[in-house]
PDB file of C-alpha atoms in Angstrom:
ATOM      1  CA  UNK A  18     -37.301 -26.023  69.879  1.00 66.00           C
ATOM      2  CA  UNK A  19     -38.733 -25.175  73.291  1.00 62.00           C
ATOM      3  CA  UNK A  20     -40.236 -28.285  74.848  1.00 91.00           C
ATOM      4  CA  UNK A  21     -41.385 -27.113  78.292  1.00 96.00           C
ATOM      5  CA  UNK A  22     -43.030 -23.724  78.244  1.00 95.00           C
ATOM      6  CA  UNK A  23     -43.936 -21.638  81.265  1.00 96.00           C
ATOM      7  CA  UNK A  24     -46.465 -18.989  80.421  1.00 88.00           C
ATOM      8  CA  UNK A  25     -44.856 -16.065  82.239  1.00 90.00           C
ATOM      9  CA  UNK A  26     -41.237 -15.159  82.819  1.00 93.00           C
ATOM     10  CA  UNK A  27     -42.004 -12.507  85.434  1.00 96.00           C
ATOM     11  CA  UNK A  28     -45.081 -11.966  87.574  1.00 96.00           C
ATOM     12  CA  UNK A  29     -45.864  -9.428  90.269  1.00 97.00           C
ATOM     13  CA  UNK A  30     -48.884 -10.119  92.430  1.00 97.00           C
ATOM     14  CA  UNK A  31     -50.392  -8.664  95.562  1.00 97.00           C
ATOM     15  CA  UNK A  32     -50.691 -10.441  98.889  1.00 97.00           C
ATOM     16  CA  UNK A  33     -53.904 -12.436  99.045  1.00 97.00           C
ATOM     17  CA  UNK A  34     -54.353 -12.780  95.287  1.00 97.00           C
ATOM     18  CA  UNK A  35     -54.996 -16.150  93.710  1.00 97.00           C
ATOM     19  CA  UNK A  36     -52.139 -16.874  91.306  1.00 97.00           C
ATOM     20  CA  UNK A  37     -51.969 -19.367  88.462  1.00 97.00           C
ATOM     21  CA  UNK A  38     -48.669 -20.535  86.984  1.00 97.00           C
ATOM     22  CA  UNK A  39     -49.002 -22.518  83.783  1.00 97.00           C
ATOM     23  CA  UNK A  40     -46.696 -25.084  82.267  1.00 97.00           C
ATOM     24  CA  UNK A  41     -47.066 -26.909  78.955  1.00 97.00           C
ATOM     25  CA  UNK A  42     -44.872 -29.657  77.517  1.00 96.00           C
ATOM     26  CA  UNK A  43     -44.944 -31.130  74.039  1.00 95.00           C
ATOM     27  CA  UNK A  44     -42.932 -34.297  74.628  1.00 92.00           C
ATOM     28  CA  UNK A  45     -45.822 -36.560  75.689  1.00 93.00           C
ATOM     29  CA  UNK A  46     -44.254 -36.966  79.135  1.00 93.00           C
ATOM     30  CA  UNK A  47     -46.307 -38.652  81.830  1.00 94.00           C
ATOM     31  CA  UNK A  48     -44.581 -36.914  84.732  1.00 94.00           C
ATOM     32  CA  UNK A  49     -44.686 -33.209  85.445  1.00 96.00           C
ATOM     33  CA  UNK A  50     -43.193 -31.370  88.397  1.00 96.00           C
ATOM     34  CA  UNK A  51     -43.252 -27.997  90.098  1.00 97.00           C
ATOM     35  CA  UNK A  52     -40.196 -26.861  92.034  1.00 97.00           C
ATOM     36  CA  UNK A  53     -39.292 -23.612  93.657  1.00 96.00           C
ATOM     37  CA  UNK A  54     -35.719 -22.417  93.464  1.00 95.00           C
ATOM     38  CA  UNK A  55     -34.323 -20.228  96.234  1.00 94.00           C
ATOM     39  CA  UNK A  56     -30.708 -19.161  96.840  1.00 90.00           C
ATOM     40  CA  UNK A  57     -29.056 -21.402  99.384  1.00 88.00           C
ATOM     41  CA  UNK A  58     -31.980 -23.809  99.428  1.00 92.00           C
ATOM     42  CA  UNK A  59     -31.654 -25.313  95.979  1.00 92.00           C
ATOM     43  CA  UNK A  60     -34.698 -26.814  94.290  1.00 94.00           C
ATOM     44  CA  UNK A  61     -37.537 -27.990  96.474  1.00 94.00           C
ATOM     45  CA  UNK A  62     -40.394 -30.078  95.126  1.00 94.00           C
ATOM     46  CA  UNK A  63     -43.851 -28.593  95.596  1.00 97.00           C
ATOM     47  CA  UNK A  64     -46.045 -31.099  93.732  1.00 96.00           C
ATOM     48  CA  UNK A  65     -45.742 -33.617  91.028  1.00 93.00           C
ATOM     49  CA  UNK A  66     -48.165 -35.397  88.729  1.00 95.00           C
ATOM     50  CA  UNK A  67     -47.589 -38.812  87.177  1.00 92.00           C
ATOM     51  CA  UNK A  68     -50.717 -38.851  85.037  1.00 91.00           C
ATOM     52  CA  UNK A  69     -53.751 -36.801  84.118  1.00 93.00           C
ATOM     53  CA  UNK A  70     -55.736 -35.858  87.234  1.00 90.00           C
ATOM     54  CA  UNK A  71     -53.142 -37.595  89.425  1.00 92.00           C
ATOM     55  CA  UNK A  72     -50.988 -35.615  91.828  1.00 93.00           C
ATOM     56  CA  UNK A  73     -48.704 -36.160  94.750  1.00 93.00           C
ATOM     57  CA  UNK A  74     -47.430 -33.727  97.352  1.00 94.00           C
ATOM     58  CA  UNK A  75     -43.787 -32.893  97.380  1.00 93.00           C
ATOM     59  CA  UNK A  76     -41.716 -31.528 100.228  1.00 91.00           C
ATOM     60  CA  UNK A  77     -43.328 -28.085 100.513  1.00 95.00           C
ATOM     61  CA  UNK A  78     -46.978 -28.263  99.339  1.00 96.00           C
ATOM     62  CA  UNK A  79     -48.428 -25.887 101.939  1.00 96.00           C
ATOM     63  CA  UNK A  80     -50.093 -22.882 100.345  1.00 96.00           C
ATOM     64  CA  UNK A  81     -50.120 -24.470  96.890  1.00 97.00           C
ATOM     65  CA  UNK A  82     -52.401 -26.680  94.837  1.00 97.00           C
ATOM     66  CA  UNK A  83     -52.112 -28.098  91.332  1.00 97.00           C
ATOM     67  CA  UNK A  84     -54.282 -29.086  88.423  1.00 97.00           C
ATOM     68  CA  UNK A  85     -53.640 -31.476  85.571  1.00 97.00           C
ATOM     69  CA  UNK A  86     -56.653 -31.838  83.326  1.00 95.00           C
ATOM     70  CA  UNK A  87     -54.648 -32.627  80.193  1.00 96.00           C
ATOM     71  CA  UNK A  88     -51.463 -34.574  79.793  1.00 96.00           C
ATOM     72  CA  UNK A  89     -49.488 -31.657  78.406  1.00 96.00           C
ATOM     73  CA  UNK A  90     -50.513 -29.017  80.936  1.00 97.00           C
ATOM     74  CA  UNK A  91     -49.713 -28.717  84.641  1.00 97.00           C
ATOM     75  CA  UNK A  92     -50.844 -25.702  86.607  1.00 97.00           C
ATOM     76  CA  UNK A  93     -49.593 -24.486  89.953  1.00 97.00           C
ATOM     77  CA  UNK A  94     -52.056 -22.463  92.013  1.00 97.00           C
ATOM     78  CA  UNK A  95     -51.263 -20.196  94.913  1.00 97.00           C
ATOM     79  CA  UNK A  96     -54.595 -19.969  96.692  1.00 94.00           C
ATOM     80  CA  UNK A  97     -53.760 -16.773  98.572  1.00 97.00           C
ATOM     81  CA  UNK A  98     -50.341 -15.432  97.702  1.00 97.00           C
ATOM     82  CA  UNK A  99     -48.039 -14.403 100.516  1.00 97.00           C
ATOM     83  CA  UNK A 100     -44.708 -12.610 100.499  1.00 97.00           C
ATOM     84  CA  UNK A 101     -42.849 -15.776 101.507  1.00 96.00           C
ATOM     85  CA  UNK A 102     -43.932 -17.297  98.201  1.00 98.00           C
ATOM     86  CA  UNK A 103     -41.776 -14.819  96.314  1.00 98.00           C
ATOM     87  CA  UNK A 104     -39.461 -17.130  94.414  1.00 97.00           C
ATOM     88  CA  UNK A 105     -38.419 -18.640  91.101  1.00 97.00           C
ATOM     89  CA  UNK A 106     -40.786 -21.433  90.083  1.00 98.00           C
ATOM     90  CA  UNK A 107     -39.555 -24.171  87.778  1.00 97.00           C
ATOM     91  CA  UNK A 108     -41.661 -26.653  85.890  1.00 97.00           C
ATOM     92  CA  UNK A 109     -40.160 -29.904  84.628  1.00 96.00           C
ATOM     93  CA  UNK A 110     -41.326 -33.059  82.896  1.00 95.00           C
ATOM     94  CA  UNK A 111     -40.092 -36.591  82.257  1.00 92.00           C
ATOM     95  CA  UNK A 112     -41.185 -39.993  81.017  1.00 90.00           C
ATOM     96  CA  UNK A 113     -42.426 -42.346  83.699  1.00 87.00           C
ATOM     97  CA  UNK A 114     -39.867 -44.840  84.919  1.00 80.00           C
ATOM     98  CA  UNK A 115     -37.147 -43.475  82.685  1.00 68.00           C
ATOM     99  CA  UNK A 116     -33.902 -42.300  84.155  1.00 71.00           C
ATOM    100  CA  UNK A 117     -32.882 -39.724  81.602  1.00 72.00           C
ATOM    101  CA  UNK A 118     -33.631 -36.887  83.940  1.00 81.00           C
ATOM    102  CA  UNK A 119     -35.941 -33.957  83.553  1.00 90.00           C
ATOM    103  CA  UNK A 120     -36.541 -31.313  80.936  1.00 93.00           C
ATOM    104  CA  UNK A 121     -37.033 -27.932  82.589  1.00 95.00           C
ATOM    105  CA  UNK A 122     -38.917 -24.827  81.633  1.00 96.00           C
ATOM    106  CA  UNK A 123     -37.256 -21.434  81.751  1.00 95.00           C
ATOM    107  CA  UNK A 124     -38.896 -20.521  85.044  1.00 96.00           C
ATOM    108  CA  UNK A 125     -41.336 -17.933  86.360  1.00 97.00           C
ATOM    109  CA  UNK A 126     -40.018 -15.358  88.773  1.00 97.00           C
ATOM    110  CA  UNK A 127     -42.907 -14.464  91.043  1.00 97.00           C
ATOM    111  CA  UNK A 128     -42.816 -11.451  93.313  1.00 97.00           C
ATOM    112  CA  UNK A 129     -45.576 -11.055  95.887  1.00 97.00           C
ATOM    113  CA  UNK A 130     -45.878  -7.533  97.264  1.00 97.00           C
TER     114      UNK A 130
ATOM    115  CA  UNK B  19     -34.053 -39.934 104.692  1.00 80.00           C
ATOM    116  CA  UNK B  20     -32.720 -39.390 101.223  1.00 87.00           C
ATOM    117  CA  UNK B  21     -30.576 -36.318 100.927  1.00 92.00           C
ATOM    118  CA  UNK B  22     -28.087 -34.638  98.639  1.00 95.00           C
ATOM    119  CA  UNK B  23     -25.360 -32.457 100.100  1.00 96.00           C
ATOM    120  CA  UNK B  24     -23.294 -29.956  98.160  1.00 97.00           C
ATOM    121  CA  UNK B  25     -21.005 -28.463 100.788  1.00 96.00           C
ATOM    122  CA  UNK B  26     -19.719 -25.514  98.765  1.00 96.00           C
ATOM    123  CA  UNK B  27     -21.987 -22.613  97.883  1.00 95.00           C
ATOM    124  CA  UNK B  28     -19.290 -20.965  95.795  1.00 97.00           C
ATOM    125  CA  UNK B  29     -16.186 -22.282  94.095  1.00 97.00           C
ATOM    126  CA  UNK B  30     -13.814 -19.845  92.430  1.00 97.00           C
ATOM    127  CA  UNK B  31     -10.936 -20.910  90.211  1.00 97.00           C
ATOM    128  CA  UNK B  32      -8.762 -19.452  87.488  1.00 97.00           C
ATOM    129  CA  UNK B  33      -9.020 -20.528  83.888  1.00 97.00           C
ATOM    130  CA  UNK B  34      -7.020 -23.672  83.267  1.00 97.00           C
ATOM    131  CA  UNK B  35      -7.174 -24.854  86.870  1.00 97.00           C
ATOM    132  CA  UNK B  36      -8.755 -28.189  87.799  1.00 97.00           C
ATOM    133  CA  UNK B  37     -12.270 -28.143  89.158  1.00 97.00           C
ATOM    134  CA  UNK B  38     -14.030 -30.501  91.546  1.00 97.00           C
ATOM    135  CA  UNK B  39     -17.588 -29.826  92.678  1.00 98.00           C
ATOM    136  CA  UNK B  40     -18.493 -32.047  95.579  1.00 98.00           C
ATOM    137  CA  UNK B  41     -21.701 -34.007  95.972  1.00 97.00           C
ATOM    138  CA  UNK B  42     -22.556 -36.505  98.693  1.00 97.00           C
ATOM    139  CA  UNK B  43     -25.796 -38.399  98.997  1.00 95.00           C
ATOM    140  CA  UNK B  44     -27.606 -40.494 101.558  1.00 94.00           C
ATOM    141  CA  UNK B  45     -29.652 -43.421 100.279  1.00 90.00           C
ATOM    142  CA  UNK B  46     -29.442 -47.057 101.252  1.00 84.00           C
ATOM    143  CA  UNK B  47     -30.563 -48.462  97.909  1.00 84.00           C
ATOM    144  CA  UNK B  48     -29.107 -48.228  94.409  1.00 84.00           C
ATOM    145  CA  UNK B  49     -28.985 -44.545  93.563  1.00 87.00           C
ATOM    146  CA  UNK B  50     -29.181 -42.829  90.235  1.00 89.00           C
ATOM    147  CA  UNK B  51     -27.315 -39.574  90.197  1.00 92.00           C
ATOM    148  CA  UNK B  52     -27.311 -36.578  87.926  1.00 94.00           C
ATOM    149  CA  UNK B  53     -25.575 -33.260  87.494  1.00 96.00           C
ATOM    150  CA  UNK B  54     -27.582 -30.312  86.212  1.00 96.00           C
ATOM    151  CA  UNK B  55     -26.197 -26.957  85.141  1.00 96.00           C
ATOM    152  CA  UNK B  56     -27.772 -23.536  84.855  1.00 96.00           C
ATOM    153  CA  UNK B  57     -25.895 -20.897  82.881  1.00 96.00           C
ATOM    154  CA  UNK B  58     -26.757 -17.258  83.364  1.00 93.00           C
ATOM    155  CA  UNK B  59     -30.266 -16.484  82.064  1.00 90.00           C
ATOM    156  CA  UNK B  60     -30.733 -20.008  80.764  1.00 93.00           C
ATOM    157  CA  UNK B  61     -32.886 -22.875  81.882  1.00 93.00           C
ATOM    158  CA  UNK B  62     -31.648 -25.704  84.034  1.00 94.00           C
ATOM    159  CA  UNK B  63     -30.333 -28.506  81.857  1.00 93.00           C
ATOM    160  CA  UNK B  64     -28.979 -31.976  82.346  1.00 92.00           C
ATOM    161  CA  UNK B  65     -25.196 -32.136  82.229  1.00 93.00           C
ATOM    162  CA  UNK B  66     -24.582 -35.815  82.819  1.00 91.00           C
ATOM    163  CA  UNK B  67     -25.887 -39.007  84.430  1.00 89.00           C
ATOM    164  CA  UNK B  68     -23.805 -41.535  86.304  1.00 84.00           C
ATOM    165  CA  UNK B  69     -25.441 -44.422  84.496  1.00 79.00           C
ATOM    166  CA  UNK B  70     -24.185 -43.285  81.111  1.00 79.00           C
ATOM    167  CA  UNK B  71     -20.587 -42.798  82.275  1.00 76.00           C
ATOM    168  CA  UNK B  72     -20.108 -40.079  79.706  1.00 80.00           C
ATOM    169  CA  UNK B  73     -18.003 -36.958  79.522  1.00 81.00           C
ATOM    170  CA  UNK B  74     -19.853 -33.782  78.628  1.00 86.00           C
ATOM    171  CA  UNK B  75     -18.029 -30.500  77.954  1.00 91.00           C
ATOM    172  CA  UNK B  76     -14.964 -32.093  79.536  1.00 91.00           C
ATOM    173  CA  UNK B  77     -16.780 -32.861  82.787  1.00 94.00           C
ATOM    174  CA  UNK B  78     -16.865 -36.323  84.333  1.00 93.00           C
ATOM    175  CA  UNK B  79     -18.382 -37.712  87.501  1.00 94.00           C
ATOM    176  CA  UNK B  80     -17.830 -41.106  89.083  1.00 88.00           C
ATOM    177  CA  UNK B  81     -20.213 -42.718  91.505  1.00 90.00           C
ATOM    178  CA  UNK B  82     -18.376 -43.880  94.629  1.00 90.00           C
ATOM    179  CA  UNK B  83     -20.811 -46.006  96.589  1.00 89.00           C
ATOM    180  CA  UNK B  84     -18.357 -46.531  99.439  1.00 91.00           C
ATOM    181  CA  UNK B  85     -18.057 -42.807 100.037  1.00 92.00           C
ATOM    182  CA  UNK B  86     -21.595 -42.090  98.814  1.00 93.00           C
ATOM    183  CA  UNK B  87     -20.223 -39.392  96.549  1.00 95.00           C
ATOM    184  CA  UNK B  88     -20.675 -38.232  92.976  1.00 95.00           C
ATOM    185  CA  UNK B  89     -18.180 -35.420  92.556  1.00 97.00           C
ATOM    186  CA  UNK B  90     -18.056 -33.479  89.296  1.00 96.00           C
ATOM    187  CA  UNK B  91     -14.592 -32.933  87.855  1.00 96.00           C
ATOM    188  CA  UNK B  92     -12.917 -31.139  85.010  1.00 96.00           C
ATOM    189  CA  UNK B  93      -9.162 -31.029  84.533  1.00 96.00           C
ATOM    190  CA  UNK B  94      -8.960 -27.544  82.988  1.00 97.00           C
ATOM    191  CA  UNK B  95     -11.703 -25.011  83.737  1.00 97.00           C
ATOM    192  CA  UNK B  96     -12.899 -22.591  81.068  1.00 97.00           C
ATOM    193  CA  UNK B  97     -14.590 -19.226  81.582  1.00 97.00           C
ATOM    194  CA  UNK B  98     -17.728 -20.546  79.916  1.00 96.00           C
ATOM    195  CA  UNK B  99     -18.025 -23.150  82.683  1.00 97.00           C
ATOM    196  CA  UNK B 100     -19.126 -20.412  85.073  1.00 98.00           C
ATOM    197  CA  UNK B 101     -22.631 -21.428  86.137  1.00 98.00           C
ATOM    198  CA  UNK B 102     -24.742 -22.890  88.910  1.00 97.00           C
ATOM    199  CA  UNK B 103     -24.374 -26.650  89.302  1.00 97.00           C
ATOM    200  CA  UNK B 104     -26.855 -28.936  91.029  1.00 97.00           C
ATOM    201  CA  UNK B 105     -26.394 -32.547  91.990  1.00 96.00           C
ATOM    202  CA  UNK B 106     -29.578 -34.654  92.027  1.00 94.00           C
ATOM    203  CA  UNK B 107     -30.551 -38.089  93.299  1.00 93.00           C
ATOM    204  CA  UNK B 108     -33.246 -40.454  92.118  1.00 89.00           C
ATOM    205  CA  UNK B 109     -34.002 -42.735  95.053  1.00 79.00           C
ATOM    206  CA  UNK B 110     -36.026 -45.454  93.393  1.00 76.00           C
ATOM    207  CA  UNK B 111     -38.775 -43.161  92.178  1.00 79.00           C
ATOM    208  CA  UNK B 112     -39.297 -40.722  89.340  1.00 85.00           C
ATOM    209  CA  UNK B 113     -38.768 -37.784  91.703  1.00 88.00           C
ATOM    210  CA  UNK B 114     -35.394 -36.101  91.870  1.00 91.00           C
ATOM    211  CA  UNK B 115     -33.933 -34.778  95.099  1.00 92.00           C
ATOM    212  CA  UNK B 116     -31.674 -31.811  94.467  1.00 94.00           C
ATOM    213  CA  UNK B 117     -28.786 -30.410  96.430  1.00 95.00           C
ATOM    214  CA  UNK B 118     -28.505 -26.744  97.310  1.00 95.00           C
ATOM    215  CA  UNK B 119     -26.217 -26.024  94.384  1.00 96.00           C
ATOM    216  CA  UNK B 120     -22.671 -24.755  93.903  1.00 97.00           C
ATOM    217  CA  UNK B 121     -21.869 -21.624  91.954  1.00 97.00           C
ATOM    218  CA  UNK B 122     -18.703 -22.032  89.917  1.00 98.00           C
ATOM    219  CA  UNK B 123     -16.843 -18.875  88.977  1.00 98.00           C
ATOM    220  CA  UNK B 124     -13.968 -19.205  86.538  1.00 98.00           C
ATOM    221  CA  UNK B 125     -11.757 -16.127  86.351  1.00 97.00           C
ATOM    222  CA  UNK B 126      -9.648 -15.289  83.275  1.00 95.00           C
TER     223      UNK B 126
END
């Protein structure tokens, strides 16, 4: 019963390419989040969205943008991929104002060559 | 600024030994704290929340506001506890601030 689905488990892209990472949740959550996970750095928030078409920058938004046209889907866009964006990207979702924590996707490991 | 500190990158113990994974936070308000766990090749999942005061898989964590800590403890480690553990803080918003994680290795 997968509830947060990330479209790709592994991706390899070239420097300068535009990259789309997709995330879909089926729990009717208002909030959706994109984190990157790097060894020794933990999880760092890139962007989050608290409603359709609403977004807020996280701690490391540079080089990224997001799109949320429908409640269940949250896309992360790398406008021009660079090697320092090689990482594991995690999508998560939660209800607004509820403190039960997040539900995470299985992650997309992106390698930029 | 709000911050979560996990001072140990790696914690290695033998099966049956007690385990304590440290977590300290900085936040002047009323925090909500969580522990997440990621087993090998699995997604990150919630282990427990301080507000529920529950014990999951034998793990407990007590919020100590005086020491600003939320250490994760288990009296007798099992091999299946080997995983990456993250402490997370909700500082009055829906966003979680994560620590850098501690890898727990339990040897047989």
